[in-house]
PDB file of C-alpha atoms in Angstrom:
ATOM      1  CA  UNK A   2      -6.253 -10.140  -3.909  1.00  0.00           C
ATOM      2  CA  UNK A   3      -9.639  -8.264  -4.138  1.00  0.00           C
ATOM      3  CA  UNK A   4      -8.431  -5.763  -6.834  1.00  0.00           C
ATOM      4  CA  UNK A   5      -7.611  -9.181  -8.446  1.00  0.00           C
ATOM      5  CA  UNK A   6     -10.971 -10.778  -7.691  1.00  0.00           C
ATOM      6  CA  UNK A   7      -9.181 -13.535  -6.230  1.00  0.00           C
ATOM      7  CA  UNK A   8     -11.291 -12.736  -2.986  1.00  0.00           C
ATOM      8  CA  UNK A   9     -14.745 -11.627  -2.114  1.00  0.00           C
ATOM      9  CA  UNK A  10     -15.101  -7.139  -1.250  1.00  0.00           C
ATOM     10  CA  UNK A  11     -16.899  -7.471   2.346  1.00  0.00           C
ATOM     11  CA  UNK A  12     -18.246  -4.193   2.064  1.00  0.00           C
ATOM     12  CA  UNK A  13     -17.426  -0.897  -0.488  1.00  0.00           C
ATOM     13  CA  UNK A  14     -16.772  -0.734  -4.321  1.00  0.00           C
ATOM     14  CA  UNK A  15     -13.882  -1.439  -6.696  1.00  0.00           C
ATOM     15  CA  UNK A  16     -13.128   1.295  -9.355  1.00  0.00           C
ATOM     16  CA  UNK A  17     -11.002   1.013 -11.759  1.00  0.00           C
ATOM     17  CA  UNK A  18     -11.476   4.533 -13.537  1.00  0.00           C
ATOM     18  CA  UNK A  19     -14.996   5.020 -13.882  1.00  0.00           C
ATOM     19  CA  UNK A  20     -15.986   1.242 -13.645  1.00  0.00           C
ATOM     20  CA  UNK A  21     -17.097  -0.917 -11.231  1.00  0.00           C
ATOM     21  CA  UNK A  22     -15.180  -4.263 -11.561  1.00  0.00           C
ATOM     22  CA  UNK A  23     -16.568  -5.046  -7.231  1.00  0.00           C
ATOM     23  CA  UNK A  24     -18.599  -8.536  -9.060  1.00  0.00           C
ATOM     24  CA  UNK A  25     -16.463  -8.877 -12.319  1.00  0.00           C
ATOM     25  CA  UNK A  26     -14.445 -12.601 -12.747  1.00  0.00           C
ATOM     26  CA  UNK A  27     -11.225 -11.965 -12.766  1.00  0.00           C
ATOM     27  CA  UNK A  28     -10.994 -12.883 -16.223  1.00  0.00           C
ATOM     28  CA  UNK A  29     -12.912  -9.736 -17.302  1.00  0.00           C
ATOM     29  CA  UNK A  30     -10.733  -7.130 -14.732  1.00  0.00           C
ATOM     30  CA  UNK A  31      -7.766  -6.635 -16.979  1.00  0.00           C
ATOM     31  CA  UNK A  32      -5.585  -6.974 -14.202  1.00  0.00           C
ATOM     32  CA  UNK A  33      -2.579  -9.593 -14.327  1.00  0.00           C
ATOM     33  CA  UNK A  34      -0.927 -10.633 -10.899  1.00  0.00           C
ATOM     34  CA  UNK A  35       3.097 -11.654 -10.013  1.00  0.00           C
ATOM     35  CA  UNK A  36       2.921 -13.676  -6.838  1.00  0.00           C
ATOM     36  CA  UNK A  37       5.810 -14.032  -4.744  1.00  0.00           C
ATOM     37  CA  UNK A  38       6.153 -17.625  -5.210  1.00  0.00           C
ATOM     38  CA  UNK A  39       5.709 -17.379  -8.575  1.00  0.00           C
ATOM     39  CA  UNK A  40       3.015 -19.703  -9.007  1.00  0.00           C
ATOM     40  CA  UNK A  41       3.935 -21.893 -12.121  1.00  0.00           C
ATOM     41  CA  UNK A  42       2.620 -24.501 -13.352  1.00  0.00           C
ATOM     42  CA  UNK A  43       5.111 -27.430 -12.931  1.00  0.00           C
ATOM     43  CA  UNK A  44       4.250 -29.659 -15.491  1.00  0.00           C
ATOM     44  CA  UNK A  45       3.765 -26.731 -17.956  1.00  0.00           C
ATOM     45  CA  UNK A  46       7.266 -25.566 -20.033  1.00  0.00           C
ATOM     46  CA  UNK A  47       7.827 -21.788 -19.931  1.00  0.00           C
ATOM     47  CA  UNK A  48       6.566 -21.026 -22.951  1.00  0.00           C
ATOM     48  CA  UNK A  49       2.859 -22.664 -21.986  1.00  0.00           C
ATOM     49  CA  UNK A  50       2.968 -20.919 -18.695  1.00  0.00           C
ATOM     50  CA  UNK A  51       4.175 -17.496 -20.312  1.00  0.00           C
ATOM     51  CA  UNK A  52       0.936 -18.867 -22.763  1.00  0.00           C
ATOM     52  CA  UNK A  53      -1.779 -19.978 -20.715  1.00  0.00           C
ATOM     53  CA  UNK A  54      -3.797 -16.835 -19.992  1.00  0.00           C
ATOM     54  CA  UNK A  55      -3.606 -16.416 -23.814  1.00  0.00           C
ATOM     55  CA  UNK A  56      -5.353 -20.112 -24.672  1.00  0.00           C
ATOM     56  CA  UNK A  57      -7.470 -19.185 -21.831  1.00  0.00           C
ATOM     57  CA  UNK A  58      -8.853 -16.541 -23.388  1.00  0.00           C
ATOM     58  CA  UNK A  59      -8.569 -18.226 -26.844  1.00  0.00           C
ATOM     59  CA  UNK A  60      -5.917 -15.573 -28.837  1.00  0.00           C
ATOM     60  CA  UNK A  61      -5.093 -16.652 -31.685  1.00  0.00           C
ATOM     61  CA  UNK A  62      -1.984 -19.234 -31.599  1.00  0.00           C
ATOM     62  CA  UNK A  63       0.039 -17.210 -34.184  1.00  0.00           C
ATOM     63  CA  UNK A  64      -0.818 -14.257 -31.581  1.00  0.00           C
ATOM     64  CA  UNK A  65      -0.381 -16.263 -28.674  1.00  0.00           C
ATOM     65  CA  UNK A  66       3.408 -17.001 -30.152  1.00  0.00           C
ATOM     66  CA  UNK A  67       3.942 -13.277 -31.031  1.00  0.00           C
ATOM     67  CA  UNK A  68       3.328 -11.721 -27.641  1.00  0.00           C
ATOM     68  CA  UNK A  69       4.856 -14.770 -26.260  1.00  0.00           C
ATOM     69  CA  UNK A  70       8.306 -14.505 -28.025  1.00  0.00           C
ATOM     70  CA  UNK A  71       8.302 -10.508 -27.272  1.00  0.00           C
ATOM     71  CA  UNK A  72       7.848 -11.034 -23.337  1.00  0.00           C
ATOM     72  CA  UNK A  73      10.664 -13.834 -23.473  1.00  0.00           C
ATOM     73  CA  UNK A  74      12.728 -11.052 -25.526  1.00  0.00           C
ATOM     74  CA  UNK A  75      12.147  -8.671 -23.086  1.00  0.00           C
ATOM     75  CA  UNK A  76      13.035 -10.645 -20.025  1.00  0.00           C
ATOM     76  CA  UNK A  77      15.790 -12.550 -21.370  1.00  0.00           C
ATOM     77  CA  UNK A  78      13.920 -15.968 -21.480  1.00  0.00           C
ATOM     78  CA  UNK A  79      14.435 -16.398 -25.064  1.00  0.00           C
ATOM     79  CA  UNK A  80      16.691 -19.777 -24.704  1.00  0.00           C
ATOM     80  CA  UNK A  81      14.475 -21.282 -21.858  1.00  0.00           C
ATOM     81  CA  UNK A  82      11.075 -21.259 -23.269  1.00  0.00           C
ATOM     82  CA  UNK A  83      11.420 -24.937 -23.823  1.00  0.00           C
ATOM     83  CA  UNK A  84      12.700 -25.969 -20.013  1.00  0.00           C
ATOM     84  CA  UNK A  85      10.398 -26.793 -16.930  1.00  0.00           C
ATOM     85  CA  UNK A  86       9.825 -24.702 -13.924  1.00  0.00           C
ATOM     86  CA  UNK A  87      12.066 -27.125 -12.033  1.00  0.00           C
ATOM     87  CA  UNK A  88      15.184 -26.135 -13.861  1.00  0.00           C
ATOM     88  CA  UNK A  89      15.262 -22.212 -13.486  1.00  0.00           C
ATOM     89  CA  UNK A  90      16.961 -20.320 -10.753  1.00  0.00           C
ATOM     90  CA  UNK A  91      14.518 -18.110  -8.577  1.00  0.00           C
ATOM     91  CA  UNK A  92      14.956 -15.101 -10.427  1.00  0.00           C
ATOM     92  CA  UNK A  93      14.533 -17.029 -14.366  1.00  0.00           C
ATOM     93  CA  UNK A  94      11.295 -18.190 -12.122  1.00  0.00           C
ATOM     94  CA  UNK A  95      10.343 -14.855 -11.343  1.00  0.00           C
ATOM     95  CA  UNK A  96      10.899 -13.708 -14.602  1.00  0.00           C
ATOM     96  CA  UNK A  97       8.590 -16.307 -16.076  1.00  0.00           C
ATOM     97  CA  UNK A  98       6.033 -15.294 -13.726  1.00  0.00           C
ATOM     98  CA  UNK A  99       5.725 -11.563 -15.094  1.00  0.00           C
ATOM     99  CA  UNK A 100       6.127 -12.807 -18.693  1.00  0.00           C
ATOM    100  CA  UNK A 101       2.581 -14.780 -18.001  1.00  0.00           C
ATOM    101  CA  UNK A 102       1.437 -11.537 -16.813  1.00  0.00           C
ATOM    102  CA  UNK A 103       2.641  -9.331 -19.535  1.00  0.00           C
ATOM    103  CA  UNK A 104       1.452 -10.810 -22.367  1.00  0.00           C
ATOM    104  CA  UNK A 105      -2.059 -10.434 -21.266  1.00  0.00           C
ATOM    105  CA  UNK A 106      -1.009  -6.009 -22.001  1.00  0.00           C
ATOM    106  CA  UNK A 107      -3.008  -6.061 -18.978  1.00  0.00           C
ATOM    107  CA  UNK A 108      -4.213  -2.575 -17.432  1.00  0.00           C
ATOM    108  CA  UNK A 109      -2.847  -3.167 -13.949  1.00  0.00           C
ATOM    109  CA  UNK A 110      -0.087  -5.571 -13.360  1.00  0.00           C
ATOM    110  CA  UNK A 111      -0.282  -6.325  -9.355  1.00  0.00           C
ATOM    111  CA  UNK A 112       2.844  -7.464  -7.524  1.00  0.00           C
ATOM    112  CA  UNK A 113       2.627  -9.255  -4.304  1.00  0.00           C
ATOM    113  CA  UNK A 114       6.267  -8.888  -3.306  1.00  0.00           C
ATOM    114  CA  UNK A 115       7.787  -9.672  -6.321  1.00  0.00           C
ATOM    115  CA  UNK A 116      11.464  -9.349  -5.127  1.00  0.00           C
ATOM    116  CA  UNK A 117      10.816 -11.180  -1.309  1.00  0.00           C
ATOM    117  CA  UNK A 118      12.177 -14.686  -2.213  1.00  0.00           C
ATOM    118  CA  UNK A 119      15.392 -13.768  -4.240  1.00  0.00           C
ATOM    119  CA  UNK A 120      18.545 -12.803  -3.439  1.00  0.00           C
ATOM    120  CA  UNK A 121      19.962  -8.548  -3.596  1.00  0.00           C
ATOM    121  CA  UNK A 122      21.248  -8.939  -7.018  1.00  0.00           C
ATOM    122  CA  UNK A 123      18.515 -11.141  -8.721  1.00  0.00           C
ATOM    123  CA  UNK A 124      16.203  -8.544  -6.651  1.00  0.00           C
ATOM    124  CA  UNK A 125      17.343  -5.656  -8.873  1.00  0.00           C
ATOM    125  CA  UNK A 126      17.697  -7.002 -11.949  1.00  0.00           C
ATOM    126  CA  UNK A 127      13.789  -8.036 -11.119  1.00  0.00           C
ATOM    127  CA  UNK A 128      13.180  -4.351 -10.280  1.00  0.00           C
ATOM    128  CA  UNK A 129      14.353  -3.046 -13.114  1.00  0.00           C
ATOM    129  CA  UNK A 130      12.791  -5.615 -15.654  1.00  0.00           C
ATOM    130  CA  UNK A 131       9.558  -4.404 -14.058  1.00  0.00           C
ATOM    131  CA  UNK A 132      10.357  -1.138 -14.905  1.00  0.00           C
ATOM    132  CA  UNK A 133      11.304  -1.637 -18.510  1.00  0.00           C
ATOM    133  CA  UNK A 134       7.712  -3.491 -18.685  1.00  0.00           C
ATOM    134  CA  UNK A 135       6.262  -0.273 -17.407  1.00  0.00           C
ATOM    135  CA  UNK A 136       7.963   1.658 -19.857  1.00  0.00           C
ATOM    136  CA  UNK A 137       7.034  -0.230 -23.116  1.00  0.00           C
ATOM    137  CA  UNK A 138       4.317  -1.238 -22.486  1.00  0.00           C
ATOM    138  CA  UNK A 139       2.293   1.954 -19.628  1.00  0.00           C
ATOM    139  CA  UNK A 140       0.163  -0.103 -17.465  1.00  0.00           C
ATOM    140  CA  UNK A 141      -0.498   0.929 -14.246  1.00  0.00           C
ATOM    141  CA  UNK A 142       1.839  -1.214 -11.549  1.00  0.00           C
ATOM    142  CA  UNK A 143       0.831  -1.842  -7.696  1.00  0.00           C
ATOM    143  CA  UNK A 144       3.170  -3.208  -6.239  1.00  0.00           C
ATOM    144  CA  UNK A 145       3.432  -4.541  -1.892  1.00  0.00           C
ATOM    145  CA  UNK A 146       6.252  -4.904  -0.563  1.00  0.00           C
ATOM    146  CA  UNK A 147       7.550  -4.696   2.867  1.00  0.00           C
ATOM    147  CA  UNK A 148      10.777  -3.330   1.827  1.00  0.00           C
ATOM    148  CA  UNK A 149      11.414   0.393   2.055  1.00  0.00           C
ATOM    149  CA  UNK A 150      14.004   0.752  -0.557  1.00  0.00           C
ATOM    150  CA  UNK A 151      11.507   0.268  -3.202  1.00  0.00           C
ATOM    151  CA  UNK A 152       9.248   2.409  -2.650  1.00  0.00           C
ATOM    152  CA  UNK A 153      11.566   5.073  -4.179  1.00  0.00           C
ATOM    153  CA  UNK A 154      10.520   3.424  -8.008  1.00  0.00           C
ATOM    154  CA  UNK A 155       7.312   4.555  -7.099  1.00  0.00           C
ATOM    155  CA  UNK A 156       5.374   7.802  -8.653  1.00  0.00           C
ATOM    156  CA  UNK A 157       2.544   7.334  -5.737  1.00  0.00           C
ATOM    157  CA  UNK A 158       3.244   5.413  -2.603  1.00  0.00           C
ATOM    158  CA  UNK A 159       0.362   4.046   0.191  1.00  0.00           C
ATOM    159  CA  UNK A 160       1.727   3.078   3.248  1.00  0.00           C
ATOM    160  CA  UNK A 161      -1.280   0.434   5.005  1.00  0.00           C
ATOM    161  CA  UNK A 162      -0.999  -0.182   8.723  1.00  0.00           C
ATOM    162  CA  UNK A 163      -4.017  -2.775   9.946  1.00  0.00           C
ATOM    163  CA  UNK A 164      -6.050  -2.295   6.564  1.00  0.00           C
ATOM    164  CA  UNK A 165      -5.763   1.527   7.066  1.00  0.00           C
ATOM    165  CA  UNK A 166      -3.597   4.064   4.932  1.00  0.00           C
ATOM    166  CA  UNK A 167      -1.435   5.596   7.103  1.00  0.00           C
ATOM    167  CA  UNK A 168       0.303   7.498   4.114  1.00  0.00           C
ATOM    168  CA  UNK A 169      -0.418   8.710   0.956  1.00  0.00           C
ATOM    169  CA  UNK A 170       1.835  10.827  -1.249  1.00  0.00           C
ATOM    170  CA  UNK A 171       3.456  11.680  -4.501  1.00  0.00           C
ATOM    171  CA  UNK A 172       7.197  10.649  -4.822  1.00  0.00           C
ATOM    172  CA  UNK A 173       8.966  14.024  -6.133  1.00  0.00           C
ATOM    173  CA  UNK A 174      12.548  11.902  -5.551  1.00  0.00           C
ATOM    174  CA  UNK A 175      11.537   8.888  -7.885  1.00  0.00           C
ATOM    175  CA  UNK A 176      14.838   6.821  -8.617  1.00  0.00           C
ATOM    176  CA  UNK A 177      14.987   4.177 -11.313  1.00  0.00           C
ATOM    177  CA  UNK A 178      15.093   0.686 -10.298  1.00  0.00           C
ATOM    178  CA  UNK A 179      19.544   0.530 -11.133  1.00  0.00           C
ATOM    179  CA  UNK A 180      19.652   3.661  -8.530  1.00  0.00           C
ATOM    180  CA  UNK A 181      18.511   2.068  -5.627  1.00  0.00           C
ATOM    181  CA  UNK A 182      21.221   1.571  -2.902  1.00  0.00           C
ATOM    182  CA  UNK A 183      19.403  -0.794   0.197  1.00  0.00           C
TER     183      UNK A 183
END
């Protein structure tokens, strides 16, 4: 939440690369966020939640549309963009929720347990959706998560016990997301 600037840094510096985003708004971090609980807008269809960082930051509508209709592509939303967050399962939910935060082609796409609320199959086809994002598109993903079996998708993983790293390491046995066996 503080990479995100959704919270205040108590004490030391935020980096990303050489720049120090510690007092940047959100809104100038280039860093999109998946919540766990999705965090839709209910009275908002999918297509103006998948838009709304877009108007926010006042794209172009033809743009807006573009990158709008790609992400849907991408995470097989195409025939939903008109329905309300009411009448999607947990996983179309989900999906939504990175679509919002792809379009943005944001440098760091943070995931606060992206897969905790939905069931083992919806989990991996979640998984792996993030990992076709990372491939077109080459941001950098963070992702926490309190289950082990993912951390196997990762090239780097940081293991935090109390608010200190306990472990920090390359993965040399990096597994795609349809590999994983939990």
């Amino acid at each position: 939440r503080m990479l995100a600037g959704l919270e205040d840094v108590n004490s030391g510096v935020i980096r990303i690369g050489d720049r120090d985003v510690t007092h940047l708004p959100p809104k100038d971090r280039d860093i999109a966020m998946v919540f766990q609980n999705y965090a839709l807008y209910p009275h908002m269809t999918v297509y103006e939640n998948m838009a709304f960082g877009l108007r926010q930051a006042r794209v172009d509508k033809a743009e807006i549309d573009r990158r709008v209709r790609e992400a849907a592509q991408i995470l097989q939303l195409e025939s939903l963009l008109d329905r309300m967050p009411r009448a999607l399962s947990g996983g179309q939910r989900q999906r939504v929720a990175i679509g919002r935060a792809i379009v943005k082609n944001p440098d760091i796409l943070l995931c606060d347990e992206p897969t905790g609320a939905l069931d083992y199959k919806t989990s991996k086809e979640i998984l792996k959706l993030i990992e076709t994002v990372n491939e077109k598109y080459g941001n950098t993903i963070i992702m926490v998560t309190h289950n082990d079996a993912i951390k196997n998708m990762a090239d780097r993983v940081v293991k935090l016990r109390d608010g200190q790293i306990r472990k920090n390491y390359l993965n040399e046995s990096k597994v795609a997301a349809d590999d994983l066996d939990w």
